[in-house]
Short mmCIF file of C-alpha atoms and ligand atoms in Angstrom, two decimals:
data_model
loop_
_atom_site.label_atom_id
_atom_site.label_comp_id
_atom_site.label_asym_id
_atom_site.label_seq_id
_atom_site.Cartn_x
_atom_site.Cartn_y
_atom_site.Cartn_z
CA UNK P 18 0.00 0.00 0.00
CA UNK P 19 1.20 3.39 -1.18
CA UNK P 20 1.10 6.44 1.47
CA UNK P 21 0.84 9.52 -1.26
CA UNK P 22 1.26 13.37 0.69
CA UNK P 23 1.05 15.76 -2.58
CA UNK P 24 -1.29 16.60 -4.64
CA UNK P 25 0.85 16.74 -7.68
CA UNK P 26 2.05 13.17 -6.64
CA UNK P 27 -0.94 11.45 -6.15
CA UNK P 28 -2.49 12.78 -10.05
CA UNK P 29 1.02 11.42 -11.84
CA UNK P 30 0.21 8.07 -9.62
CA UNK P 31 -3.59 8.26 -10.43
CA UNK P 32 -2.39 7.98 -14.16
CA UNK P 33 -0.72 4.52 -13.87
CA UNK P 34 -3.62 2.89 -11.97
CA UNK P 35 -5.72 0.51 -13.23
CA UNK P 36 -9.69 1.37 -13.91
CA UNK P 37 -12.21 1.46 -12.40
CA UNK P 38 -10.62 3.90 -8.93
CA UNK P 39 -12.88 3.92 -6.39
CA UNK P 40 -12.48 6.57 -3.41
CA UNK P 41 -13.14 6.54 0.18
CA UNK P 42 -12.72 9.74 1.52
CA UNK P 43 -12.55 10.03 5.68
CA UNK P 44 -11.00 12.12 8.09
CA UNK P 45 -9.04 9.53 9.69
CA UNK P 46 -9.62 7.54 12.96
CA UNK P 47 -11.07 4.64 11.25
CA UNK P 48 -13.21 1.88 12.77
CA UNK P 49 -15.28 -0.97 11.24
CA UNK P 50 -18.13 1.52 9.20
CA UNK P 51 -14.85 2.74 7.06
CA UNK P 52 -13.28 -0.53 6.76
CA UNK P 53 -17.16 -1.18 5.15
CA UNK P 54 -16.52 1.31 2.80
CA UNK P 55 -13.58 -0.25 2.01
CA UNK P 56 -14.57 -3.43 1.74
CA UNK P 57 -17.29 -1.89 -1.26
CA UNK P 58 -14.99 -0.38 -2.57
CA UNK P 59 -12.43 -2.90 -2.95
CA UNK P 60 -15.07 -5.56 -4.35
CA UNK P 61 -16.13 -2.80 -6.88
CA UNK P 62 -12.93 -1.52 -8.41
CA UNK P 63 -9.81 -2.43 -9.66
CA UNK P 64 -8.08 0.50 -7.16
CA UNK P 65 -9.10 1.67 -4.47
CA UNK P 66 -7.89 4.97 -2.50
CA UNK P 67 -8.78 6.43 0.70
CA UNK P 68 -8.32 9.99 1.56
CA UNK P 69 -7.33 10.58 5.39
CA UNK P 70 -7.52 14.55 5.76
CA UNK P 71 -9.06 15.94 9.10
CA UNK P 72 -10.08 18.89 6.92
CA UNK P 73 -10.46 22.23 8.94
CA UNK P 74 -12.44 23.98 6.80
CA UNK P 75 -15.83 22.17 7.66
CA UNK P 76 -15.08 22.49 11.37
CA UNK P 77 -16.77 25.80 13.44
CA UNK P 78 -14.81 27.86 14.70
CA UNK P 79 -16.11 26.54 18.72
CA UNK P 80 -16.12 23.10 16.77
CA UNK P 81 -13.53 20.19 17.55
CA UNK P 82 -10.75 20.76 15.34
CA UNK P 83 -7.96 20.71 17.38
CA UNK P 84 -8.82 17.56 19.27
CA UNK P 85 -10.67 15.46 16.48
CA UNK P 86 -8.75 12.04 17.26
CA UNK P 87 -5.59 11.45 15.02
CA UNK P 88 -4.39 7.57 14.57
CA UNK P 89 -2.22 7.48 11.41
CA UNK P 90 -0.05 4.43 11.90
CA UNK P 91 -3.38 2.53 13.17
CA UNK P 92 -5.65 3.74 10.38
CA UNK P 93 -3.07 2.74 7.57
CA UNK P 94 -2.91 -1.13 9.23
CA UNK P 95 -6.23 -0.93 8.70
CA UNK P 96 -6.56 -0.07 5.17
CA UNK P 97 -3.81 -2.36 4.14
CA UNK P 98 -5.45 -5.38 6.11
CA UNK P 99 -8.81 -4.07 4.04
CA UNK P 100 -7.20 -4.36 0.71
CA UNK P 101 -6.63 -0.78 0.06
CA UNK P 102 -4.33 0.26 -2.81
CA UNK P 103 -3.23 3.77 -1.74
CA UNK P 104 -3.73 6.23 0.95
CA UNK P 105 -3.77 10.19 -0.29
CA UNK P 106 -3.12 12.47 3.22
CA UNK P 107 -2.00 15.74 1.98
CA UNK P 108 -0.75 18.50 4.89
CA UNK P 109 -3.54 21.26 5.32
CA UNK P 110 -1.45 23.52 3.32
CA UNK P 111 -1.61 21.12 0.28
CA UNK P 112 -5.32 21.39 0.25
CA UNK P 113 -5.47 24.76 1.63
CA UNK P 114 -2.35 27.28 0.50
CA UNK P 115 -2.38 31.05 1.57
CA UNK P 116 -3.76 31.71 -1.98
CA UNK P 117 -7.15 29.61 -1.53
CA UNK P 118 -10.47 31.67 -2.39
CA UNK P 119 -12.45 28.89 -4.18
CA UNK P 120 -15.48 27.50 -2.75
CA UNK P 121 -18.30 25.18 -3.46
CA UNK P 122 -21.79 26.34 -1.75
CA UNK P 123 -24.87 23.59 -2.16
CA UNK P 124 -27.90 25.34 -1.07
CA UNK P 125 -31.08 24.40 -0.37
CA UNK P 126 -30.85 20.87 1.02
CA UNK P 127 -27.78 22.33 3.48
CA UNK P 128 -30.15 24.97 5.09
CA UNK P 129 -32.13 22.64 7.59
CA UNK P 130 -30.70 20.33 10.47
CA UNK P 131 -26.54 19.87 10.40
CA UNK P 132 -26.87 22.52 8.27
CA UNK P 133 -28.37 25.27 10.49
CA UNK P 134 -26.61 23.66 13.54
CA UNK P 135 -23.09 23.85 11.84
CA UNK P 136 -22.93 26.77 9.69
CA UNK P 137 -20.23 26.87 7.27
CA UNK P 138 -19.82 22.67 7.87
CA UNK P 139 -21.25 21.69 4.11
CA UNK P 140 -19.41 24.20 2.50
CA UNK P 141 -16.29 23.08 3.66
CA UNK P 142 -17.34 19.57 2.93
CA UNK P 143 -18.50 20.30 -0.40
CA UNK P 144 -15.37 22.26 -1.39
CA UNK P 145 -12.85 19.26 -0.13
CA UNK P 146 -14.91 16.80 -1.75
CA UNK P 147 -14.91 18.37 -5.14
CA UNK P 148 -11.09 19.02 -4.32
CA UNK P 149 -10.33 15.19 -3.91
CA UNK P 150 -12.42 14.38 -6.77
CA UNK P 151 -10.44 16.49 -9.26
CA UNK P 152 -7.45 15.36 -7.82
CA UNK P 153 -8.22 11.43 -7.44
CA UNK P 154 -10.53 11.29 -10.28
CA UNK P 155 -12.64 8.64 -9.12
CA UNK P 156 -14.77 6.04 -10.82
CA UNK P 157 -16.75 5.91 -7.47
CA UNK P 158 -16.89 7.38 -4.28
CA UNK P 159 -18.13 5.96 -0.78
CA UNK P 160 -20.16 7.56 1.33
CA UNK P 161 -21.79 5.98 4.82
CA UNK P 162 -25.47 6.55 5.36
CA UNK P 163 -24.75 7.48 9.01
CA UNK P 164 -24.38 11.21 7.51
CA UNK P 165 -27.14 11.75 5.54
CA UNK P 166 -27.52 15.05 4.81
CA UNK P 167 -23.87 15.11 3.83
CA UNK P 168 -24.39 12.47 1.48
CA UNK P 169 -27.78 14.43 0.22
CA UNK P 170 -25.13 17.10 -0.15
CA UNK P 171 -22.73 15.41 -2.02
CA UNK P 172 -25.27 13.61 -4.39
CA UNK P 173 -26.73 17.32 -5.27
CA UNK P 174 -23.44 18.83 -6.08
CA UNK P 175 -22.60 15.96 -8.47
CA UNK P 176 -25.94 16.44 -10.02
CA UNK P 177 -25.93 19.87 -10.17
CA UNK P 178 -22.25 20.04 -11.47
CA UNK P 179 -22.05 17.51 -13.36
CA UNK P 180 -19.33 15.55 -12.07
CA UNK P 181 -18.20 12.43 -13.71
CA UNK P 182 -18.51 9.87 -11.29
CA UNK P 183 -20.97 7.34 -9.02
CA UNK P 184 -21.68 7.92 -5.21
CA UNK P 185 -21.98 4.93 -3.60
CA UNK P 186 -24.08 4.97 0.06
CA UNK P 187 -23.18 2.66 2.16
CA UNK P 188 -25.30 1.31 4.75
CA UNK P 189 -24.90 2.77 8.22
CA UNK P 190 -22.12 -0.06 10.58
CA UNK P 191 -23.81 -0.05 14.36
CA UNK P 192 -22.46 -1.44 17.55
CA UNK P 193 -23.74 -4.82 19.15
CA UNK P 194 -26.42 -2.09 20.90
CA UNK P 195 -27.17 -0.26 18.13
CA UNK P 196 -25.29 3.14 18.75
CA UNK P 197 -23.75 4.11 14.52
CA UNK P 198 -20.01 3.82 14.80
CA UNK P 199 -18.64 6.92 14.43
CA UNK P 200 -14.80 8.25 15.01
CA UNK P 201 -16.94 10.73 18.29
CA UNK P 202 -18.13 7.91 19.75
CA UNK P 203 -14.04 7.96 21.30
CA UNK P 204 -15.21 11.22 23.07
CA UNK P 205 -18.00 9.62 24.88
CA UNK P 206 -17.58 9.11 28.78
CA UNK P 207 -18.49 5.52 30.17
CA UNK P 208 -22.02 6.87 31.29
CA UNK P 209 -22.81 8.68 28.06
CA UNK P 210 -21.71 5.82 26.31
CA UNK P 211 -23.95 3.49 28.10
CA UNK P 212 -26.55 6.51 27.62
CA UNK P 213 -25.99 6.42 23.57
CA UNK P 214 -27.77 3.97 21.87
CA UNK P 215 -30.98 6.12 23.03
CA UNK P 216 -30.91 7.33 19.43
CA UNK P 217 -31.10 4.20 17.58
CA UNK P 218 -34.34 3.35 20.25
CA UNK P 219 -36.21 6.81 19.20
CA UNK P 220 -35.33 5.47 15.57
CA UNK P 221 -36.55 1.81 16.06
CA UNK P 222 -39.47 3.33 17.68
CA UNK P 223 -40.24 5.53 14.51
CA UNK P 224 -40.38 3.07 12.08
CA UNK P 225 -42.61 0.79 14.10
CA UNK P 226 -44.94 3.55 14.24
CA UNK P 227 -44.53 3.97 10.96
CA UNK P 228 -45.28 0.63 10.07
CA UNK P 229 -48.38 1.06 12.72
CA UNK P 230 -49.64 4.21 10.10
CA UNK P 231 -49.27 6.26 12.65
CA UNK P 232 -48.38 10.24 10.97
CA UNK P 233 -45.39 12.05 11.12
CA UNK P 234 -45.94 14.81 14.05
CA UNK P 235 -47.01 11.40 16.24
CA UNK P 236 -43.55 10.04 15.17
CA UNK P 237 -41.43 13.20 15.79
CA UNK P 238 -43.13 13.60 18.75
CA UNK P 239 -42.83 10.15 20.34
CA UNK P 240 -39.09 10.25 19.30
CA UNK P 241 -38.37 13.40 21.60
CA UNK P 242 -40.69 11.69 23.92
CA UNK P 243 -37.60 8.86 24.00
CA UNK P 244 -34.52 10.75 23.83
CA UNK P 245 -35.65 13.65 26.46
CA UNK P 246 -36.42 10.10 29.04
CA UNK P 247 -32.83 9.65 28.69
CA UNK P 248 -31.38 11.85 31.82
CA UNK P 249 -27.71 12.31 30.16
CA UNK P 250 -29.18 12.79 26.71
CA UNK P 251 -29.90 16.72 25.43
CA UNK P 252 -32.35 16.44 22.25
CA UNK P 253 -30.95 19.05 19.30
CA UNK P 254 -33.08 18.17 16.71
CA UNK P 255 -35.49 15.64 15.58
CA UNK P 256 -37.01 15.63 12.09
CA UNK P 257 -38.87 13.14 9.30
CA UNK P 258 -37.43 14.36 6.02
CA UNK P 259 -37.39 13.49 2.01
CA UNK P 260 -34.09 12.31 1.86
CA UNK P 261 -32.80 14.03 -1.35
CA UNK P 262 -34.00 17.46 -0.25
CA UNK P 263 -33.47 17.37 3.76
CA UNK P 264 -36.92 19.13 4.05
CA UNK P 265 -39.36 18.05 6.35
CA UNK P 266 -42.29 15.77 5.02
CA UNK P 267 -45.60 15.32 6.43
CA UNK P 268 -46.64 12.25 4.07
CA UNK P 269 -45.34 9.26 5.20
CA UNK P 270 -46.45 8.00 1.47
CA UNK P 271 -43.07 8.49 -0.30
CA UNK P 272 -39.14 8.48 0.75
CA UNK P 273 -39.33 9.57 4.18
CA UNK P 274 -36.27 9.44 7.13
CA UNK P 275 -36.12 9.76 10.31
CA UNK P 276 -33.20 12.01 11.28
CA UNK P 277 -31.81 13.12 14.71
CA UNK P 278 -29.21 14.98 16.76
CA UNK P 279 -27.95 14.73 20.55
CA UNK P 280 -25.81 16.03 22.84
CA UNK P 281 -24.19 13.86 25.50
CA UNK P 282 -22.09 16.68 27.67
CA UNK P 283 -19.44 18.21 24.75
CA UNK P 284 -20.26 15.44 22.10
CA UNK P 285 -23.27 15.33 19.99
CA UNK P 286 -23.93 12.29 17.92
CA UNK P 287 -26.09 12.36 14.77
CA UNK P 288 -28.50 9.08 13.42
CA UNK P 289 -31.01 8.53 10.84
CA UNK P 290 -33.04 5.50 9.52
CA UNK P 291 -35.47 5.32 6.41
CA UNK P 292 -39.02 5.09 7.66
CA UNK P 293 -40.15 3.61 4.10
CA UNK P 294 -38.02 0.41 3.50
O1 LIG I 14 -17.53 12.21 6.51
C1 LIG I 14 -16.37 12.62 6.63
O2 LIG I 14 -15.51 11.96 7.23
C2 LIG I 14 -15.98 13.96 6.04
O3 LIG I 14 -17.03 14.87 6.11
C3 LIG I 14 -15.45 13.84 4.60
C4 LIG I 14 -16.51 13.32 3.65
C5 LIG I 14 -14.23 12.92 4.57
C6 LIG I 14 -15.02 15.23 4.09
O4 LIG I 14 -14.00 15.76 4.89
#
């Protein structure tokens, strides 16, 4: 497995690599949902290369930056073990030189939820995503389902500009209890850990209602009802959306998921589930 730091580098290697390239971009501090990506990846494409960049742009500025967990040496075991061709982890200053005015802005679907919680966040991701597509030039890129919106995000700018390649969604990895893996879980205390998997039981609970008929405020409400019974748990948000746009739905007819945000002291852990499937 090659360990590729420049951008200039890793386009002269993309050049000698066998088609089709599939992508898996992450911000390091891997567990098994990336290694699942991986795993797609590998049994879809002849290379496969996974970006590790803890990108700063997409972080607020009161956001976790500066302490987002870093495990290099770990994360490329990983990958290798998983079959992975290449690893691309450029410095900030590759991505981001003194010079750097260019920006990608999705609107609409980014205005609700993460989006309104995190302002700025799908701008930056947008930008370094379209970044490590021109520079990778990917057959296919791999996205988990844990972050919805972002991949609602993703899947728009493609559309919208055109880009010339596949997103792949992946399904969302979860713990024997249910909590979705996720490289924050590592900032969760023993109690809020034990307090977690509250979010996948306000999800479970959704789609059984669904499946009851029971109508979307009755849903959103009961979900609440679940997290707020949780003493360590602090409810941000709570929604039944259309998937593609991120705005809320009130017929439970078409594409409809169940998304959620909540704080356990500093850390605040995002799920969804489709309510249809
Ligand atoms: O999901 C992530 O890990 C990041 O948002 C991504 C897609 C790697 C962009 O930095």
């Amino acid at each position: 497995m090659e360990i590729v730091r420049e951008v200039d580098a890793l386009k002269a290697r993309r050049a000698t690599w066998p088609g089709p390239v599939g992508l898996v971009p992450t911000m390091g501090y891997l567990h098994e949902g990336h290694v699942e990506l991986v795993r797609r990846a590998r049994a879809e494409n002849a290379t496969v290369v996974v970006s590790i960049f803890v990108n700063p742009t997409q972080f607020g500025p009161s956001e976790d930056y500066g302490r987002y967990p870093r495990a290099f040496e770990r994360d490329c075991a990983m990958l290798e073990a998983a079959g992975t061709d290449a690893v691309f982890s450029p410095a900030p200053a590759a991505m981001y030189p003194e010079t750097f005015s260019s920006w990608v802005v999705v609107e609409g679907v980014t205005s609700r939820l993460e989006g309104a919680s995190r302002p700025g966040h799908f701008r930056g991701v947008a930008t370094v995503c379209n970044k490590l597509f021109n520079i990778v030039n990917p057959t296919r890129a791999y996205f988990g389902q844990k972050d919805a919106q972002q991949v609602a995000v993703i899947q728009r700018m493609v559309r919208d500009l055109n880009m010339n390649l596949d997103i792949v969604v992946v399904p969302t990895v979860r713990e024997a209890d249910g909590l979705a893996m996720s490289s924050r879980n590592s900032y969760l205390s023993a109690e809020h850990r034990a307090a977690a998997p509250v979010l996948y039981r306000a999800l479970t609970v959704a789609r059984a209602m669904r499946r009851e008929g029971r109508d979307a405020n009755a849903i959103r409400l009961k979900m609440a009802e679940v997290v707020r019974a949780e003493p360590l748990a602090v409810l941000d948000y709570v929604s039944i959306v259309n998937p593609s746009t991120f705005e809320e739905t009130e017929s439970l007819n078409g594409p409809s998921l169940a998304v959620l945000a909540v704080r356990f002291g500093a850390t605040r852990l995002i799920d969804n589930m489709r309510l249809d499937e």
